PDB file of C-alpha atoms in Angstrom:
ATOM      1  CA  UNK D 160      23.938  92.467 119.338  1.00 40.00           C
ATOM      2  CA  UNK D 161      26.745  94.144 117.411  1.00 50.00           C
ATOM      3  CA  UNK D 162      29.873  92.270 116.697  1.00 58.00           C
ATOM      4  CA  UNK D 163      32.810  94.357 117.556  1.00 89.00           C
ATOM      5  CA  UNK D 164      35.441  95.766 115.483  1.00 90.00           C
ATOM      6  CA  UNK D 165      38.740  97.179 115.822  1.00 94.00           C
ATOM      7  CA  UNK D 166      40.697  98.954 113.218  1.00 95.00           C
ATOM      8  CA  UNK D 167      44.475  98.190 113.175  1.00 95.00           C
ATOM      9  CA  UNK D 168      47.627  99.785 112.034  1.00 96.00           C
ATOM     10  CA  UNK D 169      51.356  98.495 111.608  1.00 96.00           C
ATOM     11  CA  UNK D 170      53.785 101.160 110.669  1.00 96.00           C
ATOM     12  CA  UNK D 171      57.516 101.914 111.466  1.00 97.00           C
ATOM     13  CA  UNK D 172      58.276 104.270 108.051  1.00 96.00           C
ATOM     14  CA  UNK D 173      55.317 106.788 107.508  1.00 96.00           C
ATOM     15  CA  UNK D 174      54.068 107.097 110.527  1.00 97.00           C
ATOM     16  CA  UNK D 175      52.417 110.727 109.851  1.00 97.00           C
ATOM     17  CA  UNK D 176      50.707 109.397 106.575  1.00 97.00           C
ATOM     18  CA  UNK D 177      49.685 106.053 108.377  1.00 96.00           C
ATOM     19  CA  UNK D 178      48.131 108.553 111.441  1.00 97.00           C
ATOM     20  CA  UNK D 179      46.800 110.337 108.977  1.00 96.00           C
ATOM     21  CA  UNK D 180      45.068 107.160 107.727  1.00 96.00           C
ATOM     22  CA  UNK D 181      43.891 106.123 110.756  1.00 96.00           C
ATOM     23  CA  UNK D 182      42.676 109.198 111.956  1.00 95.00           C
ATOM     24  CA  UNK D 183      40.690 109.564 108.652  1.00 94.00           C
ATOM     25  CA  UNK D 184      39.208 105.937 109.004  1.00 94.00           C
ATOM     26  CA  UNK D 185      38.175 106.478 112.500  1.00 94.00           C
ATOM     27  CA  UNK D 186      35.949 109.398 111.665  1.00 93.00           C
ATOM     28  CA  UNK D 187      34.379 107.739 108.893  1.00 92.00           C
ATOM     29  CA  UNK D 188      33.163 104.757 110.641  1.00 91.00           C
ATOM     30  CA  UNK D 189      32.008 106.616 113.439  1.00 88.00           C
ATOM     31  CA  UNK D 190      28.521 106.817 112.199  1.00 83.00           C
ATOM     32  CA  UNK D 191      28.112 103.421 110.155  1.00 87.00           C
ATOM     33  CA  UNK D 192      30.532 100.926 112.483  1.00 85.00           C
ATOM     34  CA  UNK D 193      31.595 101.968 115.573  1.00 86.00           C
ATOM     35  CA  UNK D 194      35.368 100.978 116.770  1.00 92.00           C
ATOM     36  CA  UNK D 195      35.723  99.161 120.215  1.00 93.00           C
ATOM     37  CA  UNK D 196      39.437  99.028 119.826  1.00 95.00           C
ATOM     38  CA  UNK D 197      42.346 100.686 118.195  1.00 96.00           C
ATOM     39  CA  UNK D 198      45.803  98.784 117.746  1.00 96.00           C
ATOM     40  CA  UNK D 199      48.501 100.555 116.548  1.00 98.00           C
ATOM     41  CA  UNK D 200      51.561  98.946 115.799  1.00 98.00           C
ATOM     42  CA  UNK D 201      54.976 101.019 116.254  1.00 98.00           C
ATOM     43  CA  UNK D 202      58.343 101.704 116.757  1.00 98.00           C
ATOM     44  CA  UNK D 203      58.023 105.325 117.824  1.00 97.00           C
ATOM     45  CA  UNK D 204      54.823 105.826 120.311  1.00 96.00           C
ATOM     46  CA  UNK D 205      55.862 109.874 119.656  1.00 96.00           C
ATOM     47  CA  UNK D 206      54.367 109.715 116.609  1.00 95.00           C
ATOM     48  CA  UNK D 207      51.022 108.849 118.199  1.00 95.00           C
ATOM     49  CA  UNK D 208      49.537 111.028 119.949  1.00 94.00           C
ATOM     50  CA  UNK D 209      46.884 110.386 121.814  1.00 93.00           C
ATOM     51  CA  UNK D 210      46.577 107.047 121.122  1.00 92.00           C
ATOM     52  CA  UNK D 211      47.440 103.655 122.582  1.00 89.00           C
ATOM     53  CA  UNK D 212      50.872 102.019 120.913  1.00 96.00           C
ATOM     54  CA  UNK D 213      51.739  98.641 121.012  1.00 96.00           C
ATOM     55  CA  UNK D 214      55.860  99.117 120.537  1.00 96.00           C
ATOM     56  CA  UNK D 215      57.323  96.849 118.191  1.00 97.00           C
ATOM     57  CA  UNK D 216      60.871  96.594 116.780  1.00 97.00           C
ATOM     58  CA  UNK D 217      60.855  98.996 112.946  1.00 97.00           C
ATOM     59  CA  UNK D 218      59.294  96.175 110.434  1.00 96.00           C
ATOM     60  CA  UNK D 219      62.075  95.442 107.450  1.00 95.00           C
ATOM     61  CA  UNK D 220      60.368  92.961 105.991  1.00 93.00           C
ATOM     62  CA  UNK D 221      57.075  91.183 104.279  1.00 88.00           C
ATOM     63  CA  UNK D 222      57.461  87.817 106.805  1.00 91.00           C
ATOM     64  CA  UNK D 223      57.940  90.594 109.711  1.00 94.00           C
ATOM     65  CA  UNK D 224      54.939  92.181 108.744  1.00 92.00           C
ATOM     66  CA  UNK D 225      53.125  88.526 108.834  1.00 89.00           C
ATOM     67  CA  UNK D 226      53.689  87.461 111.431  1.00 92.00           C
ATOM     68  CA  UNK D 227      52.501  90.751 113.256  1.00 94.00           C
ATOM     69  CA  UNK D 228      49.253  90.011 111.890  1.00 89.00           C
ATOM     70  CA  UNK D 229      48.993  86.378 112.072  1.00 88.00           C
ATOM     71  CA  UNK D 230      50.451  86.125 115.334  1.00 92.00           C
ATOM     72  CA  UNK D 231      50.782  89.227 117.517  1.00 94.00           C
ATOM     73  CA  UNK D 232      47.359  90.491 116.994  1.00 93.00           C
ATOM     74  CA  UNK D 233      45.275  87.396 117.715  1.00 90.00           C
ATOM     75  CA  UNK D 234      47.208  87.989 121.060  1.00 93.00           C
ATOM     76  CA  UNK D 235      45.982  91.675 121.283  1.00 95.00           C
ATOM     77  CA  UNK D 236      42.521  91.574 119.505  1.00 93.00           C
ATOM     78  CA  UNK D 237      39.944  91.724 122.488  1.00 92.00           C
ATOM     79  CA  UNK D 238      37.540  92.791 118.963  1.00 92.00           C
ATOM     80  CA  UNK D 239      35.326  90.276 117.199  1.00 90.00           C
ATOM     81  CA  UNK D 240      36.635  91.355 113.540  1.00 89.00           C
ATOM     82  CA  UNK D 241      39.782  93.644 112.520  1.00 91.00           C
ATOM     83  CA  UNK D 242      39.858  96.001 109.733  1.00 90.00           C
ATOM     84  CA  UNK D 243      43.199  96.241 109.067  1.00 92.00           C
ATOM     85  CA  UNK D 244      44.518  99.527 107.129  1.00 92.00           C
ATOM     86  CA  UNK D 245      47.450 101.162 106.160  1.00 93.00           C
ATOM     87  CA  UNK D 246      48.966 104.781 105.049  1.00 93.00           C
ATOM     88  CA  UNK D 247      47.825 103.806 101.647  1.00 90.00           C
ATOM     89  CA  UNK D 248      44.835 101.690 102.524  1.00 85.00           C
ATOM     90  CA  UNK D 249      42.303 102.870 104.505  1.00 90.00           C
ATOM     91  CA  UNK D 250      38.520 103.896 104.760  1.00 88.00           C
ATOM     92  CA  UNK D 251      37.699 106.113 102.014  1.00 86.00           C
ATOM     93  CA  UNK D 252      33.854 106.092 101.860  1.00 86.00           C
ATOM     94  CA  UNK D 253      32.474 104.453 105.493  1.00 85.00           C
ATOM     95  CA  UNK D 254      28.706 104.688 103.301  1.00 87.00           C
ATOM     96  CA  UNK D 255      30.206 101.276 101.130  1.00 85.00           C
ATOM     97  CA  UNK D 256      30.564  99.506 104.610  1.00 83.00           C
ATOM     98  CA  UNK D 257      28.046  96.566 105.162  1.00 83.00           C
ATOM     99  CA  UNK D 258      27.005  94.811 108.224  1.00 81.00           C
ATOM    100  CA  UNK D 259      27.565  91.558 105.807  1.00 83.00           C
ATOM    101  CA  UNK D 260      31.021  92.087 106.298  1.00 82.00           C
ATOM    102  CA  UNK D 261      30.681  90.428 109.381  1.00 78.00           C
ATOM    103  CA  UNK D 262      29.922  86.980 108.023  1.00 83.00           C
ATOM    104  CA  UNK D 263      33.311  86.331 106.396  1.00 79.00           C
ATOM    105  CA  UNK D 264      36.588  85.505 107.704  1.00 76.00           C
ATOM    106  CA  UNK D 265      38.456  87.705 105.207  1.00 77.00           C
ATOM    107  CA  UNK D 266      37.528  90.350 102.967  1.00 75.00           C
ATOM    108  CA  UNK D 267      40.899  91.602 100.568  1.00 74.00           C
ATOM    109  CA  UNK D 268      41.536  93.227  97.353  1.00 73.00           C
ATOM    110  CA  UNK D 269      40.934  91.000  93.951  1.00 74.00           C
ATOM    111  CA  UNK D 270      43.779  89.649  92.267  1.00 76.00           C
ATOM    112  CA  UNK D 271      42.939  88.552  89.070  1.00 76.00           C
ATOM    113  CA  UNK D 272      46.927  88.599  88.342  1.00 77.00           C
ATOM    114  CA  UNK D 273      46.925  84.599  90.285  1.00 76.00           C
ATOM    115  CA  UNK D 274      45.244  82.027  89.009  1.00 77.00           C
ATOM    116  CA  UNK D 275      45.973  80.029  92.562  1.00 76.00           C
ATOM    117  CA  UNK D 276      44.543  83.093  94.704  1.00 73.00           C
ATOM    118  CA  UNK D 277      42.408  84.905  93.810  1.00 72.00           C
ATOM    119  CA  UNK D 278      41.700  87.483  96.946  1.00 70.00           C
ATOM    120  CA  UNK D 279      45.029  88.655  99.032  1.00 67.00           C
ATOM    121  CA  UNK D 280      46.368  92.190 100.163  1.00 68.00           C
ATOM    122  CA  UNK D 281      46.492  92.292 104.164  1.00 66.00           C
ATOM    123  CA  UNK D 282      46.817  96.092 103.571  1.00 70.00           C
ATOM    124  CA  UNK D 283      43.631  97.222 103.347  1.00 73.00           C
ATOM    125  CA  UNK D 284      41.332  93.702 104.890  1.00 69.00           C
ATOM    126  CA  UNK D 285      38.414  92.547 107.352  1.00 75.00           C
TER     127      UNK D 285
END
């Protein structure tokens, strides 16, 4: 059986770039890792069209953002794992995507920059 996924957005500032994103990431893992559910994350469901917005209050801030994603969607996810994305992190090449991804809690960008963490960068995460 196939674990499920859902891809997630958050946006309340570029919301054509961030559809744009999502839109783009949806198509791509069509073929490799099919999306049960889509959460998007807005002030302005207008700027969505055609799909499902959760309204939230425009984010102004990092702890905002946070607790969005630590809080809000583990209330939301009906999904087994979330690949969260963003207007400048999304899917670029759905062919890299790996049904191992589906044995870890978190998958994020390196950052060699911290010595105390090493992985990090909700923007663009499993």
């Amino acid at each position: 059986m196939t674990a499920r996924l859902a891809v997630v957005i958050a946006d309340t500032s570029q919301h054509v770039l961030a559809r744009n994103a999502l839109q783009h990431s949806l198509r791509a893992l069509e073929a490799v890792a099919p999306v049960d559910q889509v959460l998007v994350y807005s002030d302005r469901a207008d700027a969505w069209p055609g799909l499902p917005v959760q309204r939230i209050a425009p984010l102004t801030s990092l702890a905002g953002y946070n607790r969005l994603i630590v809080q809000r969607l583990a209330e939301d996810l009906r999904a087994e794992h979330a690949l969260v994305i963003q207007y400048d992190g999304f899917v670029l090449n759905a062919e890299q995507f790996s049904p191992h991804f589906r044995h870890y809690d978190y998958i994020g960008a390196p950052w060699p920059h911290f010595a105390e963490m090493d992985v990090g960068n909700g923007g663009f995460s499993w």
